[in-house]
mmCIF file of N, CA and C in Angstrom:
data_model
loop_
_atom_site.group_PDB
_atom_site.id
_atom_site.type_symbol
_atom_site.label_atom_id
_atom_site.label_comp_id
_atom_site.label_asym_id
_atom_site.label_seq_id
_atom_site.Cartn_x
_atom_site.Cartn_y
_atom_site.Cartn_z
ATOM 1 N N MET A 1 74.213 93.347 101.499
ATOM 2 C CA MET A 1 75.391 94.317 101.538
ATOM 3 C C MET A 1 75.137 95.138 102.700
ATOM 4 N N ASP A 2 75.914 95.511 103.872
ATOM 5 C CA ASP A 2 75.708 96.688 104.533
ATOM 6 C C ASP A 2 75.614 98.361 103.979
ATOM 7 N N HIS A 3 74.967 98.637 105.306
ATOM 8 C CA HIS A 3 74.420 100.285 104.792
ATOM 9 C C HIS A 3 75.814 100.805 105.231
ATOM 10 N N TRP A 4 76.543 102.123 103.986
ATOM 11 C CA TRP A 4 77.059 102.886 104.211
ATOM 12 C C TRP A 4 76.926 104.023 104.021
ATOM 13 N N PHE A 5 77.960 104.971 104.318
ATOM 14 C CA PHE A 5 77.031 106.605 104.521
ATOM 15 C C PHE A 5 78.110 107.645 104.068
ATOM 16 N N TYR A 6 78.473 108.748 103.145
ATOM 17 C CA TYR A 6 79.150 109.429 103.095
ATOM 18 C C TYR A 6 79.161 111.138 104.034
ATOM 19 N N THR A 7 80.146 111.721 104.272
ATOM 20 C CA THR A 7 80.025 112.354 105.452
ATOM 21 C C THR A 7 78.780 113.217 105.983
ATOM 22 N N ASN A 8 78.006 113.738 104.775
ATOM 23 C CA ASN A 8 76.856 114.606 104.598
ATOM 24 C C ASN A 8 75.421 113.209 105.841
ATOM 25 N N GLY A 9 75.999 111.972 105.985
ATOM 26 C CA GLY A 9 74.898 111.039 106.012
ATOM 27 C C GLY A 9 73.897 110.620 105.302
ATOM 28 N N GLU A 10 74.196 110.933 103.844
ATOM 29 C CA GLU A 10 74.185 110.778 102.989
ATOM 30 C C GLU A 10 74.002 108.545 103.046
ATOM 31 N N LYS A 11 73.245 108.282 102.191
ATOM 32 C CA LYS A 11 73.639 107.157 102.311
ATOM 33 C C LYS A 11 74.132 106.648 100.924
ATOM 34 N N SER A 12 75.386 105.756 100.855
ATOM 35 C CA SER A 12 76.171 105.662 99.874
ATOM 36 C C SER A 12 75.677 104.537 98.614
ATOM 37 N N ARG A 13 75.624 104.896 97.347
ATOM 38 C CA ARG A 13 74.479 104.598 96.502
ATOM 39 C C ARG A 13 76.375 103.447 95.648
ATOM 40 N N TYR A 14 76.852 103.185 95.833
ATOM 41 C CA TYR A 14 77.953 102.316 95.417
ATOM 42 C C TYR A 14 78.878 102.012 96.209
ATOM 43 N N GLY A 15 79.579 100.479 95.892
ATOM 44 C CA GLY A 15 80.473 100.170 96.521
ATOM 45 C C GLY A 15 82.105 98.699 95.728
ATOM 46 N N ASN A 16 82.725 98.668 96.070
ATOM 47 C CA ASN A 16 83.517 97.656 94.988
ATOM 48 C C ASN A 16 84.262 97.050 96.153
ATOM 49 N N TRP A 17 83.873 96.220 96.770
ATOM 50 C CA TRP A 17 84.294 95.583 97.852
ATOM 51 C C TRP A 17 84.725 94.882 97.238
ATOM 52 N N HIS A 18 86.689 94.947 98.286
ATOM 53 C CA HIS A 18 87.672 93.680 98.003
ATOM 54 C C HIS A 18 87.082 92.251 98.388
ATOM 55 N N LYS A 19 87.750 91.082 98.383
ATOM 56 C CA LYS A 19 87.111 89.412 98.477
ATOM 57 C C LYS A 19 86.846 90.105 99.357
ATOM 58 N N GLU A 20 85.056 89.483 100.770
ATOM 59 C CA GLU A 20 85.310 88.988 101.702
ATOM 60 C C GLU A 20 85.036 90.242 102.843
ATOM 61 N N MET A 21 84.721 91.409 101.956
ATOM 62 C CA MET A 21 84.989 93.279 102.835
ATOM 63 C C MET A 21 83.613 93.386 102.648
ATOM 64 N N PRO A 22 83.359 94.033 103.684
ATOM 65 C CA PRO A 22 83.690 94.406 104.524
ATOM 66 C C PRO A 22 83.395 93.376 105.492
ATOM 67 N N ASP A 23 84.934 93.386 106.656
ATOM 68 C CA ASP A 23 84.834 92.601 107.124
ATOM 69 C C ASP A 23 84.652 92.590 108.737
ATOM 70 N N GLN A 24 83.770 94.071 108.806
ATOM 71 C CA GLN A 24 84.547 94.606 110.608
ATOM 72 C C GLN A 24 84.679 94.036 111.696
ATOM 73 N N GLN A 25 86.625 93.982 111.208
ATOM 74 C CA GLN A 25 87.237 94.042 112.716
ATOM 75 C C GLN A 25 86.948 94.880 113.739
ATOM 76 N N ALA A 26 87.709 94.344 114.389
ATOM 77 C CA ALA A 26 88.066 95.086 116.201
ATOM 78 C C ALA A 26 89.143 95.046 117.190
ATOM 79 N N LYS A 27 90.090 96.272 116.863
ATOM 80 C CA LYS A 27 90.917 96.254 117.877
ATOM 81 C C LYS A 27 91.057 97.592 119.265
ATOM 82 N N GLY A 28 91.820 96.424 119.692
ATOM 83 C CA GLY A 28 92.007 97.179 121.167
ATOM 84 C C GLY A 28 90.475 96.528 122.411
ATOM 85 N N LYS A 29 90.832 97.132 123.993
ATOM 86 C CA LYS A 29 90.082 96.671 124.782
ATOM 87 C C LYS A 29 89.099 98.414 124.901
ATOM 88 N N GLY A 30 87.962 97.440 125.219
ATOM 89 C CA GLY A 30 87.525 98.937 126.551
ATOM 90 C C GLY A 30 87.187 100.399 125.443
ATOM 91 N N LYS A 31 87.096 100.838 126.738
ATOM 92 C CA LYS A 31 87.207 102.815 125.778
ATOM 93 C C LYS A 31 88.157 102.551 124.765
ATOM 94 N N LYS A 32 89.231 102.185 124.899
ATOM 95 C CA LYS A 32 90.365 102.452 122.956
ATOM 96 C C LYS A 32 90.187 101.026 122.229
ATOM 97 N N ARG A 33 88.698 100.501 122.071
ATOM 98 C CA ARG A 33 88.370 99.622 121.508
ATOM 99 C C ARG A 33 88.018 99.776 119.976
ATOM 100 N N GLU A 34 88.588 99.064 119.045
ATOM 101 C CA GLU A 34 88.411 100.698 117.616
ATOM 102 C C GLU A 34 87.371 99.801 116.991
ATOM 103 N N TYR A 35 86.962 100.328 115.689
ATOM 104 C CA TYR A 35 85.731 99.738 115.107
ATOM 105 C C TYR A 35 86.732 99.956 113.013
ATOM 106 N N GLN A 36 86.289 98.471 112.312
ATOM 107 C CA GLN A 36 87.008 99.289 111.434
ATOM 108 C C GLN A 36 85.316 99.948 110.129
ATOM 109 N N ASN A 37 85.115 100.678 110.588
ATOM 110 C CA ASN A 37 83.524 101.408 110.631
ATOM 111 C C ASN A 37 84.545 102.434 109.002
ATOM 112 N N TRP A 38 85.547 102.756 108.800
ATOM 113 C CA TRP A 38 85.635 104.073 107.386
ATOM 114 C C TRP A 38 86.371 103.212 106.012
ATOM 115 N N VAL A 39 86.238 103.959 104.843
ATOM 116 C CA VAL A 39 86.407 103.005 103.832
ATOM 117 C C VAL A 39 88.016 103.644 103.863
ATOM 118 N N GLN A 40 89.163 102.226 102.870
ATOM 119 C CA GLN A 40 89.996 102.979 102.338
ATOM 120 C C GLN A 40 89.967 102.094 100.672
ATOM 121 N N VAL A 41 90.443 102.802 99.569
ATOM 122 C CA VAL A 41 90.173 101.726 97.844
ATOM 123 C C VAL A 41 92.033 102.103 98.165
ATOM 124 N N ASN A 42 92.326 100.444 97.382
ATOM 125 C CA ASN A 42 93.321 100.719 96.991
ATOM 126 C C ASN A 42 93.703 101.430 95.515
ATOM 127 N N LYS A 43 94.460 101.188 94.872
ATOM 128 C CA LYS A 43 94.491 101.562 93.486
ATOM 129 C C LYS A 43 94.131 100.895 92.419
ATOM 130 N N LYS A 44 93.421 99.336 92.769
ATOM 131 C CA LYS A 44 93.131 98.931 91.522
ATOM 132 C C LYS A 44 91.483 98.907 91.798
ATOM 133 N N GLY A 45 90.881 100.070 93.103
ATOM 134 C CA GLY A 45 89.439 100.999 93.087
ATOM 135 C C GLY A 45 89.260 99.767 93.870
ATOM 136 N N TYR A 46 89.986 99.136 94.668
ATOM 137 C CA TYR A 46 89.008 97.763 95.811
ATOM 138 C C TYR A 46 88.746 98.874 97.192
ATOM 139 N N TRP A 47 87.552 98.072 97.667
ATOM 140 C CA TRP A 47 87.700 98.810 98.649
ATOM 141 C C TRP A 47 87.376 97.998 100.380
ATOM 142 N N ASP A 48 87.359 98.296 101.162
ATOM 143 C CA ASP A 48 88.517 97.816 102.721
ATOM 144 C C ASP A 48 87.602 98.543 103.321
ATOM 145 N N ASP A 49 87.094 98.246 104.728
ATOM 146 C CA ASP A 49 86.767 98.639 106.117
ATOM 147 C C ASP A 49 88.067 98.452 106.866
ATOM 148 N N THR A 50 88.972 99.621 107.237
ATOM 149 C CA THR A 50 89.140 99.838 107.901
ATOM 150 C C THR A 50 89.181 100.850 109.067
ATOM 151 N N TYR A 51 90.127 101.194 110.260
ATOM 152 C CA TYR A 51 89.938 101.729 111.053
ATOM 153 C C TYR A 51 90.756 103.134 110.746
ATOM 154 N N SER A 52 90.145 104.219 111.597
ATOM 155 C CA SER A 52 90.388 105.524 111.194
ATOM 156 C C SER A 52 91.534 106.058 111.483
ATOM 157 N N SER A 53 91.999 105.524 112.595
ATOM 158 C CA SER A 53 93.274 106.109 113.041
ATOM 159 C C SER A 53 94.271 105.627 112.088
ATOM 160 N N LYS A 54 94.046 104.688 110.888
ATOM 161 C CA LYS A 54 95.145 104.516 109.931
ATOM 162 C C LYS A 54 95.998 105.309 109.279
ATOM 163 N N PRO A 55 97.079 105.536 109.139
ATOM 164 C CA PRO A 55 97.105 106.931 108.509
ATOM 165 C C PRO A 55 97.061 106.574 106.788
ATOM 166 N N LEU A 56 96.995 107.727 106.007
ATOM 167 C CA LEU A 56 96.732 107.004 104.624
ATOM 168 C C LEU A 56 96.143 108.619 104.042
ATOM 169 N N PRO A 57 96.894 109.055 102.749
ATOM 170 C CA PRO A 57 96.809 109.934 102.076
ATOM 171 C C PRO A 57 94.967 109.855 101.812
ATOM 172 N N PHE A 58 94.898 110.841 100.705
ATOM 173 C CA PHE A 58 93.151 111.386 100.940
ATOM 174 C C PHE A 58 92.449 112.458 100.007
ATOM 175 N N ILE A 59 91.424 112.021 99.547
ATOM 176 C CA ILE A 59 90.968 112.730 98.156
ATOM 177 C C ILE A 59 89.829 113.503 98.911
ATOM 178 N N CYS A 60 89.487 114.668 98.217
ATOM 179 C CA CYS A 60 88.325 115.751 98.478
ATOM 180 C C CYS A 60 88.023 115.919 97.374
ATOM 181 N N GLN A 61 87.163 116.840 96.657
ATOM 182 C CA GLN A 61 86.340 116.886 95.598
ATOM 183 C C GLN A 61 85.777 118.222 95.793
ATOM 184 N N TYR A 62 85.610 118.666 94.692
ATOM 185 C CA TYR A 62 85.363 119.776 94.103
ATOM 186 C C TYR A 62 84.388 120.035 92.850
ATOM 187 N N CYS A 63 83.272 120.764 92.995
ATOM 188 C CA CYS A 63 82.629 120.681 91.738
ATOM 189 C C CYS A 63 82.748 119.160 90.461
ATOM 190 N N GLY A 64 83.012 117.759 90.953
ATOM 191 C CA GLY A 64 83.196 117.053 90.085
ATOM 192 C C GLY A 64 84.264 116.704 90.164
ATOM 193 N N LYS A 65 85.252 117.957 90.580
ATOM 194 C CA LYS A 65 86.724 117.226 90.381
ATOM 195 C C LYS A 65 87.609 116.643 91.232
ATOM 196 N N TYR A 66 88.371 115.251 91.662
ATOM 197 C CA TYR A 66 89.173 114.963 92.570
ATOM 198 C C TYR A 66 90.632 115.323 92.367
ATOM 199 N N ILE A 67 91.058 115.582 94.019
ATOM 200 C CA ILE A 67 92.477 116.154 94.212
ATOM 201 C C ILE A 67 92.480 115.641 95.923
ATOM 202 N N VAL A 68 93.634 114.468 94.861
ATOM 203 C CA VAL A 68 94.811 113.899 96.093
ATOM 204 C C VAL A 68 95.089 114.602 96.752
ATOM 205 N N LEU A 69 95.854 114.173 98.289
ATOM 206 C CA LEU A 69 96.279 115.079 99.172
ATOM 207 C C LEU A 69 97.910 113.563 99.759
ATOM 208 N N SER A 70 98.233 113.876 99.750
ATOM 209 C CA SER A 70 100.134 112.677 99.835
ATOM 210 C C SER A 70 99.425 112.815 101.423
ATOM 211 N N LYS A 71 99.870 113.864 102.336
ATOM 212 C CA LYS A 71 99.926 113.899 103.786
ATOM 213 C C LYS A 71 98.775 112.109 103.993
ATOM 214 N N HIS A 72 99.944 111.849 104.975
ATOM 215 C CA HIS A 72 99.011 110.276 105.460
ATOM 216 C C HIS A 72 98.538 110.861 106.805
ATOM 217 N N VAL A 73 97.026 111.195 106.979
ATOM 218 C CA VAL A 73 96.592 111.034 107.608
ATOM 219 C C VAL A 73 95.526 110.102 108.644
ATOM 220 N N SER A 74 95.082 110.677 110.056
ATOM 221 C CA SER A 74 93.172 109.835 110.307
ATOM 222 C C SER A 74 91.959 109.848 109.231
ATOM 223 N N TRP A 75 91.395 109.496 109.622
ATOM 224 C CA TRP A 75 89.765 109.482 108.894
ATOM 225 C C TRP A 75 89.594 110.879 108.759
ATOM 226 N N PHE A 76 90.034 110.884 110.708
ATOM 227 C CA PHE A 76 88.990 112.207 110.750
ATOM 228 C C PHE A 76 89.610 113.663 110.952
ATOM 229 N N LYS A 77 91.518 113.560 110.107
ATOM 230 C CA LYS A 77 91.886 114.644 110.001
ATOM 231 C C LYS A 77 92.338 114.403 108.232
ATOM 232 N N ALA A 78 91.768 114.374 107.526
ATOM 233 C CA ALA A 78 91.625 113.782 106.318
ATOM 234 C C ALA A 78 90.461 114.923 105.895
ATOM 235 N N LYS A 79 88.973 114.290 106.926
ATOM 236 C CA LYS A 79 88.023 115.344 106.591
ATOM 237 C C LYS A 79 88.056 116.436 106.971
ATOM 238 N N GLY A 80 88.399 116.707 108.497
ATOM 239 C CA GLY A 80 88.522 118.082 108.719
ATOM 240 C C GLY A 80 89.496 119.193 107.761
ATOM 241 N N HIS A 81 90.594 118.315 106.968
ATOM 242 C CA HIS A 81 91.492 119.066 106.368
ATOM 243 C C HIS A 81 90.781 119.044 104.683
ATOM 244 N N CYS A 82 90.037 118.660 104.242
ATOM 245 C CA CYS A 82 89.233 118.759 102.737
ATOM 246 C C CYS A 82 87.986 120.030 103.281
ATOM 247 N N GLU A 83 87.187 119.689 104.518
ATOM 248 C CA GLU A 83 86.094 120.945 104.623
ATOM 249 C C GLU A 83 87.419 122.426 105.297
ATOM 250 N N SER A 84 87.998 122.132 105.390
ATOM 251 C CA SER A 84 88.827 123.570 106.402
ATOM 252 C C SER A 84 89.891 124.003 104.575
ATOM 253 N N LEU A 85 89.693 123.553 103.809
ATOM 254 C CA LEU A 85 89.622 123.884 102.194
ATOM 255 C C LEU A 85 88.648 124.051 101.408
ATOM 256 N N GLY A 86 87.925 124.350 102.344
ATOM 257 C CA GLY A 86 86.519 124.598 101.288
ATOM 258 C C GLY A 86 86.008 123.164 100.037
ATOM 259 N N LEU A 87 86.563 122.097 100.449
ATOM 260 C CA LEU A 87 86.269 120.444 99.473
ATOM 261 C C LEU A 87 85.773 120.127 100.464
ATOM 262 N N GLU A 88 84.886 119.252 99.650
ATOM 263 C CA GLU A 88 83.879 117.831 100.154
ATOM 264 C C GLU A 88 85.144 116.466 100.081
ATOM 265 N N PHE A 89 84.990 115.668 100.721
ATOM 266 C CA PHE A 89 85.534 114.165 101.412
ATOM 267 C C PHE A 89 85.572 113.833 99.831
ATOM 268 N N ALA A 90 85.962 112.156 99.260
ATOM 269 C CA ALA A 90 85.689 111.835 98.625
ATOM 270 C C ALA A 90 84.239 111.717 98.326
ATOM 271 N N LYS A 91 83.387 111.630 97.234
ATOM 272 C CA LYS A 91 81.961 110.881 97.090
ATOM 273 C C LYS A 91 82.289 109.857 96.123
ATOM 274 N N VAL A 92 82.162 108.238 95.978
ATOM 275 C CA VAL A 92 82.220 108.211 95.293
ATOM 276 C C VAL A 92 80.790 107.540 94.423
ATOM 277 N N ASN A 93 79.753 107.532 93.899
ATOM 278 C CA ASN A 93 78.420 106.820 92.988
ATOM 279 C C ASN A 93 78.490 106.156 92.445
ATOM 280 N N SER A 94 79.615 106.090 91.652
ATOM 281 C CA SER A 94 79.647 105.164 90.094
ATOM 282 C C SER A 94 80.934 104.217 89.930
ATOM 283 N N ALA A 95 80.679 103.835 89.242
ATOM 284 C CA ALA A 95 82.178 102.520 88.794
ATOM 285 C C ALA A 95 83.200 103.333 87.937
ATOM 286 N N ASP A 96 82.592 104.716 87.016
ATOM 287 C CA ASP A 96 83.601 105.999 86.772
ATOM 288 C C ASP A 96 83.959 106.149 87.941
ATOM 289 N N GLU A 97 83.322 106.878 88.418
ATOM 290 C CA GLU A 97 84.032 107.482 89.932
ATOM 291 C C GLU A 97 84.625 107.170 90.619
ATOM 292 N N ASN A 98 84.658 105.495 90.801
ATOM 293 C CA ASN A 98 85.551 104.740 91.844
ATOM 294 C C ASN A 98 86.777 104.650 90.786
ATOM 295 N N LYS A 99 86.815 104.446 89.741
ATOM 296 C CA LYS A 99 88.207 104.534 88.972
ATOM 297 C C LYS A 99 88.540 105.328 88.707
ATOM 298 N N ARG A 100 88.274 106.499 88.113
ATOM 299 C CA ARG A 100 89.415 108.188 88.293
ATOM 300 C C ARG A 100 89.322 107.811 89.815
ATOM 301 N N THR A 101 88.780 107.539 90.490
ATOM 302 C CA THR A 101 89.620 108.017 91.913
ATOM 303 C C THR A 101 90.233 107.309 92.441
ATOM 304 N N ALA A 102 90.291 105.905 92.239
ATOM 305 C CA ALA A 102 91.650 105.335 92.342
ATOM 306 C C ALA A 102 92.577 104.982 91.450
ATOM 307 N N LEU A 103 92.882 105.590 90.284
ATOM 308 C CA LEU A 103 93.977 105.812 89.663
ATOM 309 C C LEU A 103 94.838 107.258 89.977
ATOM 310 N N ARG A 104 93.883 108.093 90.654
ATOM 311 C CA ARG A 104 94.326 109.458 91.229
ATOM 312 C C ARG A 104 95.616 108.902 92.499
ATOM 313 N N GLY A 105 95.105 107.585 93.240
ATOM 314 C CA GLY A 105 96.088 107.167 93.807
ATOM 315 C C GLY A 105 97.583 106.662 93.834
ATOM 316 N N SER A 106 98.181 106.372 94.733
ATOM 317 C CA SER A 106 99.448 105.214 94.435
ATOM 318 C C SER A 106 99.466 104.022 94.971
ATOM 319 N N THR A 107 98.963 104.635 96.150
ATOM 320 C CA THR A 107 98.123 103.485 97.916
ATOM 321 C C THR A 107 97.308 103.277 97.991
ATOM 322 N N ASP A 108 96.382 102.800 98.724
ATOM 323 C CA ASP A 108 95.443 103.027 99.109
ATOM 324 C C ASP A 108 95.360 104.488 99.828
ATOM 325 N N THR A 109 93.619 104.843 100.050
ATOM 326 C CA THR A 109 93.137 106.187 100.056
ATOM 327 C C THR A 109 91.873 106.368 101.193
ATOM 328 N N TRP A 110 91.992 107.254 101.666
ATOM 329 C CA TRP A 110 90.367 107.517 102.711
ATOM 330 C C TRP A 110 89.586 108.524 101.290
ATOM 331 N N ARG A 111 88.546 107.362 101.825
ATOM 332 C CA ARG A 111 87.496 108.402 100.532
ATOM 333 C C ARG A 111 86.373 108.826 101.790
ATOM 334 N N GLY A 112 85.407 109.563 101.692
ATOM 335 C CA GLY A 112 84.337 110.187 102.912
ATOM 336 C C GLY A 112 83.228 108.809 103.285
ATOM 337 N N THR A 113 83.352 108.096 103.435
ATOM 338 C CA THR A 113 82.718 106.981 103.691
ATOM 339 C C THR A 113 82.879 106.533 104.545
ATOM 340 N N ARG A 114 81.742 106.143 105.196
ATOM 341 C CA ARG A 114 81.686 105.328 106.647
ATOM 342 C C ARG A 114 80.573 104.147 106.866
ATOM 343 N N ARG A 115 80.534 103.284 107.829
ATOM 344 C CA ARG A 115 79.350 102.623 108.335
ATOM 345 C C ARG A 115 78.406 103.249 109.304
ATOM 346 N N SER A 116 78.694 103.778 109.525
ATOM 347 C CA SER A 116 77.155 104.806 110.366
ATOM 348 C C SER A 116 77.102 105.796 109.798
ATOM 349 N N PRO A 117 75.378 106.426 109.393
ATOM 350 C CA PRO A 117 75.338 107.671 109.150
ATOM 351 C C PRO A 117 75.452 108.309 110.208
ATOM 352 N N VAL A 118 75.669 108.157 111.290
ATOM 353 C CA VAL A 118 75.914 109.738 112.819
ATOM 354 C C VAL A 118 77.353 109.209 112.674
ATOM 355 N N LEU A 119 77.707 110.311 112.052
ATOM 356 C CA LEU A 119 79.404 110.554 112.522
ATOM 357 C C LEU A 119 79.835 110.068 113.787
ATOM 358 N N THR A 120 80.729 108.998 114.601
ATOM 359 C CA THR A 120 81.230 108.486 115.193
ATOM 360 C C THR A 120 82.462 108.801 115.330
ATOM 361 N N THR A 121 83.048 108.888 116.320
ATOM 362 C CA THR A 121 84.862 108.084 116.824
ATOM 363 C C THR A 121 85.294 106.741 116.595
ATOM 364 N N PRO A 122 86.592 106.837 117.029
ATOM 365 C CA PRO A 122 86.841 105.765 115.922
ATOM 366 C C PRO A 122 86.510 104.005 117.219
ATOM 367 N N THR A 123 85.982 104.626 118.464
ATOM 368 C CA THR A 123 85.065 103.653 119.496
ATOM 369 C C THR A 123 83.984 103.288 118.757
ATOM 370 N N GLY A 124 83.229 104.485 118.179
ATOM 371 C CA GLY A 124 81.871 103.932 117.968
ATOM 372 C C GLY A 124 81.309 104.569 118.604
ATOM 373 N N LEU A 125 81.654 105.984 119.430
ATOM 374 C CA LEU A 125 81.111 106.988 121.201
ATOM 375 C C LEU A 125 80.130 107.808 119.238
ATOM 376 N N ASP A 126 78.934 108.643 119.907
ATOM 377 C CA ASP A 126 78.129 109.730 119.214
ATOM 378 C C ASP A 126 79.879 110.780 119.191
ATOM 379 N N ARG A 127 79.953 111.538 118.013
ATOM 380 C CA ARG A 127 81.108 112.429 118.858
ATOM 381 C C ARG A 127 80.534 113.430 119.289
#
């Protein structure tokens, strides 16, 4: 399995990838090229790598509790929103945590997991 990381740069210790994922597809050309370097999770708990620009609801966490925010935003806006509220973008470290976060979402949701330990833009350039 590829290495995936939380927003703090810590290596992810868990993953529940959907069949044949991550597939690391790309779209666009030149400076507009975007890679599937961010994690969305469906309501059954299966992970998929996708583009950060995709608008999705997201999950933040605080002291072991998960909070679903239903506003559909990009991965970067979701991260910023969690932080602006003094929360952490949701990290999933076990099958139990994955199940608890999957049950909270009614559709695909963002998690605070990405492919690179260095926070990059959708095009892969350092932020």
